[in-house]
mmCIF file of C-alpha atoms in Angstrom:
data_model
loop_
_atom_site.group_PDB
_atom_site.id
_atom_site.type_symbol
_atom_site.label_atom_id
_atom_site.label_comp_id
_atom_site.label_asym_id
_atom_site.label_seq_id
_atom_site.Cartn_x
_atom_site.Cartn_y
_atom_site.Cartn_z
ATOM 1 C CA MET D 1002 78.863 115.788 71.048
ATOM 2 C CA SER D 1003 81.069 113.042 72.439
ATOM 3 C CA ASN D 1004 79.792 110.974 75.348
ATOM 4 C CA ILE D 1005 83.329 109.921 76.319
ATOM 5 C CA ASN D 1006 84.359 111.771 79.457
ATOM 6 C CA LEU D 1007 87.739 110.119 80.067
ATOM 7 C CA ILE D 1008 90.131 107.668 78.410
ATOM 8 C CA ILE D 1009 92.141 105.520 80.834
ATOM 9 C CA GLU D 1010 95.217 103.677 79.570
ATOM 10 C CA GLU D 1011 96.469 100.567 81.380
ATOM 11 C CA ARG D 1012 99.421 101.434 83.635
ATOM 12 C CA ALA D 1013 101.952 98.842 84.780
ATOM 13 C CA ALA D 1014 101.588 97.975 88.450
ATOM 14 C CA ASP D 1015 103.719 95.566 90.497
ATOM 15 C CA ILE D 1016 101.749 93.087 92.621
ATOM 16 C CA GLY D 1017 104.754 91.050 93.753
ATOM 17 C CA LYS D 1018 106.029 88.505 91.256
ATOM 18 C CA PHE D 1019 103.835 89.884 88.484
ATOM 19 C CA LEU D 1020 103.240 93.102 86.615
ATOM 20 C CA VAL D 1021 99.601 93.852 85.847
ATOM 21 C CA GLY D 1022 97.829 96.521 83.827
ATOM 22 C CA ARG D 1023 95.984 98.808 86.262
ATOM 23 C CA LEU D 1024 92.827 100.572 85.119
ATOM 24 C CA LEU D 1025 91.299 101.689 88.424
ATOM 25 C CA PRO D 1026 91.851 103.598 90.606
ATOM 26 C CA PHE D 1027 92.970 106.465 88.365
ATOM 27 C CA ARG D 1028 94.007 109.909 89.579
ATOM 28 C CA GLN D 1029 91.194 111.600 87.642
ATOM 29 C CA LYS D 1030 88.626 108.883 88.335
ATOM 30 C CA ARG D 1031 88.900 106.908 91.543
ATOM 31 C CA MET D 1032 85.789 104.791 90.941
ATOM 32 C CA VAL D 1033 83.266 103.916 88.217
ATOM 33 C CA GLY D 1034 79.989 103.236 89.988
ATOM 34 C CA PRO D 1035 80.947 100.969 92.920
ATOM 35 C CA PHE D 1036 83.977 99.542 91.043
ATOM 36 C CA ILE D 1037 87.086 100.798 92.825
ATOM 37 C CA TYR D 1038 89.887 98.608 91.489
ATOM 38 C CA ILE D 1039 90.377 96.819 88.162
ATOM 39 C CA ASP D 1040 93.585 95.044 87.147
ATOM 40 C CA HIS D 1041 94.201 93.301 83.827
ATOM 41 C CA MET D 1042 96.425 90.334 84.699
ATOM 42 C CA GLY D 1043 98.547 88.896 81.915
ATOM 43 C CA PRO D 1044 98.681 87.218 79.599
ATOM 44 C CA VAL D 1045 101.769 85.819 81.341
ATOM 45 C CA LYS D 1046 103.467 82.468 80.783
ATOM 46 C CA LEU D 1047 104.107 80.355 83.877
ATOM 47 C CA ASN D 1048 106.170 77.213 84.442
ATOM 48 C CA GLU D 1049 107.404 75.124 87.369
ATOM 49 C CA ARG D 1050 109.801 77.950 88.328
ATOM 50 C CA SER D 1051 107.201 80.725 88.182
ATOM 51 C CA ASN D 1052 103.925 79.439 89.555
ATOM 52 C CA PHE D 1053 101.177 81.883 90.493
ATOM 53 C CA ASP D 1054 101.494 82.213 94.278
ATOM 54 C CA ILE D 1055 99.787 85.075 96.094
ATOM 55 C CA LEU D 1056 100.309 84.327 99.784
ATOM 56 C CA PRO D 1057 97.592 84.865 102.425
ATOM 57 C CA HIS D 1058 96.570 88.526 102.582
ATOM 58 C CA PRO D 1059 93.622 90.428 104.113
ATOM 59 C CA HIS D 1060 90.746 92.554 102.823
ATOM 60 C CA ILE D 1061 88.032 94.693 104.409
ATOM 61 C CA GLY D 1062 85.139 96.756 103.056
ATOM 62 C CA LEU D 1063 84.865 95.241 99.582
ATOM 63 C CA SER D 1064 83.971 92.275 97.398
ATOM 64 C CA THR D 1065 86.590 90.777 95.086
ATOM 65 C CA LEU D 1066 85.624 89.446 91.657
ATOM 66 C CA THR D 1067 88.078 87.162 89.875
ATOM 67 C CA PHE D 1068 87.349 86.438 86.201
ATOM 68 C CA LEU D 1069 89.837 84.400 84.165
ATOM 69 C CA PHE D 1070 90.187 84.246 80.384
ATOM 70 C CA GLU D 1071 92.895 81.590 80.617
ATOM 71 C CA GLY D 1072 94.591 79.668 83.422
ATOM 72 C CA ASN D 1073 93.596 78.179 86.767
ATOM 73 C CA ILE D 1074 93.805 79.555 90.306
ATOM 74 C CA MET D 1075 93.191 77.726 93.589
ATOM 75 C CA HIS D 1076 91.400 80.035 96.025
ATOM 76 C CA ARG D 1077 91.613 79.378 99.780
ATOM 77 C CA ASP D 1078 90.231 81.570 102.549
ATOM 78 C CA THR D 1079 89.654 81.795 106.289
ATOM 79 C CA LEU D 1080 86.032 80.672 105.903
ATOM 80 C CA GLY D 1081 87.383 77.252 104.882
ATOM 81 C CA ASN D 1082 86.675 77.556 101.156
ATOM 82 C CA GLU D 1083 89.017 75.808 98.732
ATOM 83 C CA VAL D 1084 87.808 76.333 95.162
ATOM 84 C CA GLU D 1085 89.582 76.187 91.802
ATOM 85 C CA ILE D 1086 88.817 79.125 89.523
ATOM 86 C CA THR D 1087 88.621 78.174 85.843
ATOM 87 C CA PRO D 1088 88.162 80.379 82.740
ATOM 88 C CA GLY D 1089 84.731 82.021 82.564
ATOM 89 C CA ALA D 1090 83.764 81.200 86.155
ATOM 90 C CA VAL D 1091 83.266 83.896 88.797
ATOM 91 C CA ASN D 1092 84.800 83.955 92.262
ATOM 92 C CA TRP D 1093 82.966 86.520 94.401
ATOM 93 C CA MET D 1094 84.448 86.980 97.871
ATOM 94 C CA THR D 1095 82.964 89.568 100.202
ATOM 95 C CA ALA D 1096 85.414 90.716 102.839
ATOM 96 C CA GLY D 1097 83.099 92.858 104.969
ATOM 97 C CA LYS D 1098 84.695 93.243 108.387
ATOM 98 C CA GLY D 1099 87.639 91.098 107.370
ATOM 99 C CA ILE D 1100 88.791 87.991 105.494
ATOM 100 C CA VAL D 1101 92.125 86.473 104.460
ATOM 101 C CA HIS D 1102 92.661 84.520 101.230
ATOM 102 C CA SER D 1103 95.434 83.089 99.063
ATOM 103 C CA GLU D 1104 95.573 82.475 95.308
ATOM 104 C CA ARG D 1105 97.884 79.848 93.842
ATOM 105 C CA THR D 1106 98.482 77.588 90.871
ATOM 106 C CA PRO D 1107 96.689 74.306 91.709
ATOM 107 C CA GLU D 1108 99.027 71.508 92.853
ATOM 108 C CA TYR D 1109 98.274 69.279 89.848
ATOM 109 C CA LEU D 1110 99.376 72.049 87.453
ATOM 110 C CA ARG D 1111 102.497 73.296 89.236
ATOM 111 C CA ASP D 1112 104.905 71.432 86.934
ATOM 112 C CA SER D 1113 103.109 72.507 83.767
ATOM 113 C CA ALA D 1114 103.573 75.389 81.347
ATOM 114 C CA LEU D 1115 100.544 77.651 81.795
ATOM 115 C CA LEU D 1116 99.176 80.926 80.504
ATOM 116 C CA MET D 1117 97.562 83.187 83.105
ATOM 117 C CA HIS D 1118 95.175 85.871 81.881
ATOM 118 C CA GLY D 1119 92.199 87.546 83.527
ATOM 119 C CA LEU D 1120 90.699 90.415 85.485
ATOM 120 C CA GLN D 1121 91.025 91.090 89.211
ATOM 121 C CA ILE D 1122 88.305 93.453 90.405
ATOM 122 C CA TRP D 1123 87.280 95.090 93.682
ATOM 123 C CA VAL D 1124 83.763 96.370 94.284
ATOM 124 C CA ALA D 1125 83.298 98.663 97.279
ATOM 125 C CA LEU D 1126 80.512 97.792 99.703
ATOM 126 C CA PRO D 1127 77.743 100.254 100.645
ATOM 127 C CA LYS D 1128 78.521 102.139 103.844
ATOM 128 C CA ASP D 1129 75.933 100.221 105.900
ATOM 129 C CA LEU D 1130 77.426 96.871 104.821
ATOM 130 C CA GLU D 1131 81.140 97.648 105.096
ATOM 131 C CA GLU D 1132 81.390 95.659 108.348
ATOM 132 C CA MET D 1133 79.120 92.756 107.360
ATOM 133 C CA ASP D 1134 80.191 89.175 107.948
ATOM 134 C CA PRO D 1135 82.512 87.854 105.229
ATOM 135 C CA SER D 1136 81.139 85.406 102.633
ATOM 136 C CA PHE D 1137 82.150 83.543 99.488
ATOM 137 C CA PHE D 1138 80.315 82.561 96.301
ATOM 138 C CA HIS D 1139 81.435 80.660 93.189
ATOM 139 C CA ILE D 1140 79.491 80.321 89.935
ATOM 140 C CA THR D 1141 80.494 78.366 86.838
ATOM 141 C CA ALA D 1142 80.699 79.906 83.367
ATOM 142 C CA GLU D 1143 77.638 77.935 82.233
ATOM 143 C CA GLU D 1144 75.459 79.473 84.961
ATOM 144 C CA LEU D 1145 75.970 83.087 83.864
ATOM 145 C CA PRO D 1146 73.170 84.700 81.802
ATOM 146 C CA SER D 1147 74.237 84.652 78.132
ATOM 147 C CA TRP D 1148 72.363 85.712 75.006
ATOM 148 C CA GLU D 1149 72.861 86.751 71.388
ATOM 149 C CA GLU D 1150 71.485 89.757 69.511
ATOM 150 C CA ASN D 1151 72.191 90.389 65.817
ATOM 151 C CA GLY D 1152 75.311 88.250 65.922
ATOM 152 C CA VAL D 1153 76.682 89.907 69.059
ATOM 153 C CA ASN D 1154 77.198 87.693 72.128
ATOM 154 C CA PHE D 1155 76.436 89.108 75.575
ATOM 155 C CA LYS D 1156 77.221 87.684 78.999
ATOM 156 C CA LEU D 1157 76.153 89.226 82.317
ATOM 157 C CA VAL D 1158 79.008 88.427 84.691
ATOM 158 C CA ALA D 1159 77.547 90.236 87.719
ATOM 159 C CA GLY D 1160 74.677 92.530 88.645
ATOM 160 C CA GLU D 1161 71.591 93.513 86.657
ATOM 161 C CA ALA D 1162 71.183 94.801 83.089
ATOM 162 C CA PHE D 1163 69.103 94.131 79.966
ATOM 163 C CA GLY D 1164 66.282 92.867 82.210
ATOM 164 C CA LYS D 1165 68.513 90.010 83.372
ATOM 165 C CA LYS D 1166 70.193 89.255 86.698
ATOM 166 C CA SER D 1167 73.371 87.325 87.453
ATOM 167 C CA ALA D 1168 73.282 84.913 90.405
ATOM 168 C CA VAL D 1169 76.396 86.570 91.835
ATOM 169 C CA PRO D 1170 75.167 88.108 95.142
ATOM 170 C CA VAL D 1171 76.105 91.769 94.723
ATOM 171 C CA TYR D 1172 75.219 94.398 97.339
ATOM 172 C CA SER D 1173 74.564 97.490 95.225
ATOM 173 C CA LYS D 1174 73.197 98.477 91.819
ATOM 174 C CA LEU D 1175 75.887 97.448 89.345
ATOM 175 C CA TYR D 1176 76.667 95.483 86.187
ATOM 176 C CA MET D 1177 79.622 93.787 84.548
ATOM 177 C CA LEU D 1178 78.979 92.778 80.934
ATOM 178 C CA GLU D 1179 81.044 90.823 78.436
ATOM 179 C CA ILE D 1180 80.357 91.668 74.774
ATOM 180 C CA LYS D 1181 81.897 89.701 71.884
ATOM 181 C CA SER D 1182 81.395 90.237 68.182
ATOM 182 C CA LYS D 1183 82.949 88.598 65.122
ATOM 183 C CA THR D 1184 81.472 91.259 62.858
ATOM 184 C CA ARG D 1185 81.354 95.056 62.850
ATOM 185 C CA GLN D 1186 78.186 96.203 64.612
ATOM 186 C CA GLU D 1187 76.672 99.429 65.893
ATOM 187 C CA LEU D 1188 75.538 99.036 69.495
ATOM 188 C CA LYS D 1189 73.105 101.226 71.389
ATOM 189 C CA LEU D 1190 73.157 100.095 75.022
ATOM 190 C CA GLY D 1191 72.034 103.197 76.880
ATOM 191 C CA ASP D 1192 68.473 102.015 77.541
ATOM 192 C CA HIS D 1193 69.872 98.986 79.383
ATOM 193 C CA LEU D 1194 72.462 100.721 81.578
ATOM 194 C CA TYR D 1195 72.381 103.117 84.535
ATOM 195 C CA GLY D 1196 74.672 105.152 86.756
ATOM 196 C CA GLU D 1197 78.255 105.423 85.501
ATOM 197 C CA SER D 1198 79.814 103.175 82.823
ATOM 198 C CA GLY D 1199 83.352 102.213 81.867
ATOM 199 C CA LEU D 1200 84.068 100.271 78.663
ATOM 200 C CA TYR D 1201 87.285 98.216 78.659
ATOM 201 C CA ILE D 1202 88.641 96.886 75.361
ATOM 202 C CA LEU D 1203 90.305 93.500 75.752
ATOM 203 C CA GLU D 1204 90.801 92.788 72.048
ATOM 204 C CA GLY D 1205 89.764 94.374 68.787
ATOM 205 C CA GLY D 1206 88.463 97.916 68.947
ATOM 206 C CA VAL D 1207 85.531 100.304 69.175
ATOM 207 C CA GLU D 1208 84.672 103.494 67.311
ATOM 208 C CA SER D 1209 82.922 106.531 68.736
ATOM 209 C CA ASP D 1210 82.523 110.034 67.276
ATOM 210 C CA ASP D 1211 84.998 109.349 64.433
ATOM 211 C CA ASN D 1212 87.653 108.122 66.866
ATOM 212 C CA THR D 1213 88.977 104.567 67.134
ATOM 213 C CA TYR D 1214 90.061 102.983 70.420
ATOM 214 C CA GLY D 1215 91.974 99.747 70.918
ATOM 215 C CA PRO D 1216 93.121 97.182 73.482
ATOM 216 C CA LYS D 1217 94.233 98.210 76.976
ATOM 217 C CA GLN D 1218 92.039 101.319 76.973
ATOM 218 C CA MET D 1219 89.001 102.015 79.152
ATOM 219 C CA LEU D 1220 86.496 104.642 78.053
ATOM 220 C CA VAL D 1221 84.412 106.273 80.789
ATOM 221 C CA THR D 1222 81.061 107.652 79.654
ATOM 222 C CA LYS D 1223 79.600 110.955 80.730
ATOM 223 C CA GLU D 1224 76.118 109.460 80.880
ATOM 224 C CA SER D 1225 75.464 105.721 80.658
ATOM 225 C CA HIS D 1226 72.079 106.211 78.968
ATOM 226 C CA LEU D 1227 73.956 107.644 75.971
ATOM 227 C CA CYS D 1228 76.243 104.610 75.634
ATOM 228 C CA GLU D 1229 76.489 104.066 71.867
ATOM 229 C CA PHE D 1230 79.482 102.857 69.866
ATOM 230 C CA THR D 1231 80.559 100.689 66.956
ATOM 231 C CA ILE D 1232 82.285 97.452 67.889
ATOM 232 C CA GLN D 1233 84.802 96.265 65.334
ATOM 233 C CA GLU D 1234 85.061 92.711 64.018
ATOM 234 C CA ASN D 1235 86.671 90.101 66.305
ATOM 235 C CA SER D 1236 86.373 92.306 69.379
ATOM 236 C CA THR D 1237 85.811 91.608 73.065
ATOM 237 C CA VAL D 1238 84.864 94.407 75.443
ATOM 238 C CA TYR D 1239 83.735 94.590 79.059
ATOM 239 C CA ILE D 1240 81.393 97.197 80.496
ATOM 240 C CA PHE D 1241 81.562 97.958 84.218
ATOM 241 C CA GLY D 1242 79.225 100.343 85.948
ATOM 242 C CA GLY D 1243 76.395 101.145 88.275
ATOM 243 C CA GLU D 1244 75.167 103.671 90.794
ATOM 244 C CA PRO D 1245 77.981 105.586 92.539
ATOM 245 C CA PHE D 1246 78.027 105.892 96.324
ATOM 246 C CA PRO D 1247 77.416 109.279 97.962
ATOM 247 C CA GLU D 1248 80.454 108.890 100.267
ATOM 248 C CA GLU D 1249 84.133 108.887 99.325
ATOM 249 C CA ARG D 1250 86.064 105.620 99.629
ATOM 250 C CA PHE D 1251 89.640 105.374 100.877
ATOM 251 C CA ILE D 1252 92.143 102.693 99.853
ATOM 252 C CA ASP D 1253 95.186 101.592 101.824
ATOM 253 C CA TRP D 1254 96.857 98.481 100.406
ATOM 254 C CA ASN D 1255 94.093 95.789 100.420
ATOM 255 C CA PHE D 1256 91.749 97.742 102.659
ATOM 256 C CA VAL D 1257 88.781 99.837 101.469
ATOM 257 C CA ALA D 1258 86.497 101.901 103.700
ATOM 258 C CA SER D 1259 84.512 105.120 103.949
ATOM 259 C CA ASP D 1260 86.117 105.719 107.375
ATOM 260 C CA LYS D 1261 89.918 105.903 107.672
ATOM 261 C CA ALA D 1262 89.642 104.625 111.248
ATOM 262 C CA LEU D 1263 88.464 101.230 109.942
ATOM 263 C CA ILE D 1264 91.527 101.046 107.715
ATOM 264 C CA ALA D 1265 93.881 101.996 110.556
ATOM 265 C CA GLU D 1266 92.317 99.319 112.751
ATOM 266 C CA ALA D 1267 92.659 96.660 110.023
ATOM 267 C CA LYS D 1268 96.292 97.631 109.374
ATOM 268 C CA GLN D 1269 97.169 97.341 113.066
ATOM 269 C CA LYS D 1270 95.373 94.008 113.284
ATOM 270 C CA TRP D 1271 97.238 92.607 110.265
ATOM 271 C CA VAL D 1272 100.653 93.811 111.446
ATOM 272 C CA ALA D 1273 99.951 92.079 114.773
ATOM 273 C CA GLN D 1274 98.806 88.965 112.841
ATOM 274 C CA GLU D 1275 95.437 88.935 114.609
ATOM 275 C CA PHE D 1276 93.340 88.067 111.536
ATOM 276 C CA ASP D 1277 92.110 84.491 111.225
ATOM 277 C CA LYS D 1278 94.505 82.042 109.552
ATOM 278 C CA ILE D 1279 93.936 79.836 106.500
ATOM 279 C CA LYS D 1280 94.093 76.189 107.479
ATOM 280 C CA GLY D 1281 97.358 74.690 106.283
ATOM 281 C CA GLU D 1282 98.860 78.119 105.526
ATOM 282 C CA GLU D 1283 99.183 79.423 109.080
ATOM 283 C CA ASP D 1284 102.851 80.389 108.751
ATOM 284 C CA GLU D 1285 102.602 82.232 105.427
ATOM 285 C CA PHE D 1286 101.446 85.778 104.830
ATOM 286 C CA VAL D 1287 102.070 88.922 102.809
ATOM 287 C CA PRO D 1288 103.516 91.568 105.154
ATOM 288 C CA TYR D 1289 101.979 95.014 105.200
ATOM 289 C CA PRO D 1290 104.076 96.960 102.683
ATOM 290 C CA THR D 1291 106.388 99.768 103.682
ATOM 291 C CA PHE D 1292 105.650 102.418 101.107
ATOM 292 C CA PRO D 1293 108.486 104.821 100.219
ATOM 293 C CA ARG D 1294 107.956 108.276 101.709
ATOM 294 C CA LYS D 1295 108.583 111.352 99.605
#
């Protein structure tokens, strides 16, 4: 019997200057564990006329996880952080009751030809922490737990799994794993996982129950403890998952909450420009979008 409950194909989504491949939320599956939003960004070529510039914008009720395969992004926020994100590093920003940040091509690279490629992820906060104080954490690629088993390379980007723990300060039971293999291997991961699991194929492919799946697909398991598949040669996959929350989460633009009143309050506050400002970027912001009404 197949353990695959749902197959999610990347859908094109417009985030301003760029089109991304959206995996979550999906109409049939709004969340996988606490993961509520996953975008595959790129690969896209940039030059001096098309730098990566996401102007100051707000968040509440979530943590953002930025993980680059290629490219560089300068992160700035209203806590005063100014950190360059490089491939393999993790930017973990917890919005809580509210934070504003911008993401741009670093100044020293703005006249260069660049390739931008990575994952932009939102993780919902537990209900009792939705209005916590905002915070920011950065960890280099070398600091992430990495290990090898039977020629397969594992990296724990965030959370806990396989008896290991990433230093990224998460607020619920979750895991984000990178798995790379140059050879065809059968993997049985169920004993190391918990809650719900989603397997995203970046490159290569996986086989399960006589079916083959390829890039830009995410497979959602029925039960994480039955997570078994064959990874093909020269493949890279990511597994996201964890314990789901008992309460529903609502999304409006960049705001996530279990209570729609918190979202309405944040929207009003942003429209009135009452959020804190990023130093040096006080006059720039992304306006609250006017969504077309049907």
